[in-house]
Amino acid sequence: MIYSLISSRNPLIPNNLTIQKPPSKPSLSPLRPIHCCLPQNPKNIVNKPSRPHTHPLNRVIITLNQVPPNNTKEKKVYDERRGSQEMLVLCGFGYWVQGFRCFPWLALNFHMAHNLNLHPSTLQLVQNSGNLPMVAKPLYGVLSDALYIGGAHRIPYISIGVLLQVLSWGLLALIPVAGEALPSLMACVLLSNFGASITEVAKDALIAEYGQKNKINGLQSYAFMGLAAGGILGNFLGGFFLLKTQQPKFLFLVFTALLSLQLAISLATREDSLGLPQLSNLNLVRKSISGSIRKQYSDLMMAISEESICGPLTWIVASISMVPILSGSIFCYQTQCLNLDPSIIGMSRVTGQLMLLSMTVLYDRFWKNIPMRKLIGTVQILYASSLLLDLFLVKQINLKLQIPNEVFALCFSGLAETIAQFKLLPFQVLFASLAPPGCEGSLTSFLASALCLSSMVSGFLGVGLASLLGITYADYSSLPVGIGIQFLAALMPLWWLFQVPSSQTVTEKEKKRGRSKRTRRNRRVGRVVFGSVCVYRRERESEARR
């Protein structure tokens, strides 16, 4: 309706509406007028203006209180910018803390080696057995995808995992008995890794889902940068404080304070501000918890069975699990035979993390355009060669080259571990891009669990190899033979390198092919997805409603 008069008492409150020229100066009114064009209709005009209008379309100024300001685009940009900032704080600091976990773990390793006097094989067995909760990561991923807590399904799991870590490291820092007996120490380690695994699964799924929603590929590179930055500072400060204080409990207490800060950040962040899909209570048919988990498990198995995912996953798991790692024996040899102090061990890890950070930046800038098969083959050869560097230290070849043990350990001791960590990055980027919608947490957690299980198998093989060769804290004469076996085992995965995609172009084709298969399957069963709640209906029922 078009009214004829505007109140002269208050020009901001329209009593009527008339056809007039738009104001020459911008109005100071908080209500933004809406300019539109309507055809002239004399029937709707009560008082026609004295000035005739010659144009068939007349500009009408409508000022209504119920019309919201026309700032939808600006608000969307603001919300996206705010969500990206909160995402950066939450996940950036979270991955940094995850890399900083080497800070208390360095102290824990020295505590077990020097205060508890554990055997090298026992030390390595404790290290690998403590990772048992991480094997169950697929379960955490399925729960994260299927079950919402308070309308969100990522950040609540991050908070739960951080809380468990606060409890475990807090017990080791504040209760002396917890770190003196091996059973209580093992219980705290298991609780810490249980919480860390839940947090890692939720963060990996969060950045995978956020990257797919905003069409940002390669967020895992920035996650690796955060991990490397945390590892650099953690190893540096860990070796320094451990050398100065000789009190591992002080390092446990500092890390507990950092975890408390991470917990506060996660509790203050709302998942809906990140722009992720939320659970709706309207027009949803809720399934039972067991039904949701079974459905999510079925989707995960279907995604893993795809050739584009199954082949690379098989290769990376086999390439890790078949190499026996002698990390416990090497660590005890460096600290007991070579008498390297904690600062040297910590600084060697700092050097490795600096190299990891540099390699991650180079990958994000240049190397991700290299064919994946060629890149992974080169990295595997470098990894096998870096294992032989420990042989230089054991045989004291570095002294013949006028290189002191401290300098050699500082520069090359952590190189093999660094290359092994970097080898995982291309696969994490690949699987994150191939994750089906709604299955991000399940697939990324399955990958993390498979990698963790393969590293545990590698560690157990190392324990068996050390026992078979007779490597003890008093006899390291067979350690060179074990290093040679490591080198040969690391070269074997090159024989089935064809399982790795040759290029990113092939990966994109396989991704589209996999999505078409899932689409056909969903059409057959009539799958309708609302957030994380799936409603099933038959195709005949759908056609009947139409």
mmCIF file of C-alpha atoms in Angstrom, residues 133 173 188 221 364 372 514:
data_model
loop_
_atom_site.group_PDB
_atom_site.id
_atom_site.type_symbol
_atom_site.label_atom_id
_atom_site.label_comp_id
_atom_site.label_asym_id
_atom_site.label_seq_id
_atom_site.Cartn_x
_atom_site.Cartn_y
_atom_site.Cartn_z
ATOM 1 C CA PRO A 133 44.405 -45.772 23.794
ATOM 2 C CA ALA A 173 52.987 -33.296 39.237
ATOM 3 C CA CYS A 188 48.682 -41.891 34.267
ATOM 4 C CA SER A 221 50.058 -28.303 6.429
ATOM 5 C CA ASP A 364 52.902 -26.134 1.215
ATOM 6 C CA MET A 372 52.809 -37.854 -4.969
ATOM 7 C CA GLY A 514 33.845 -42.510 -5.124
#
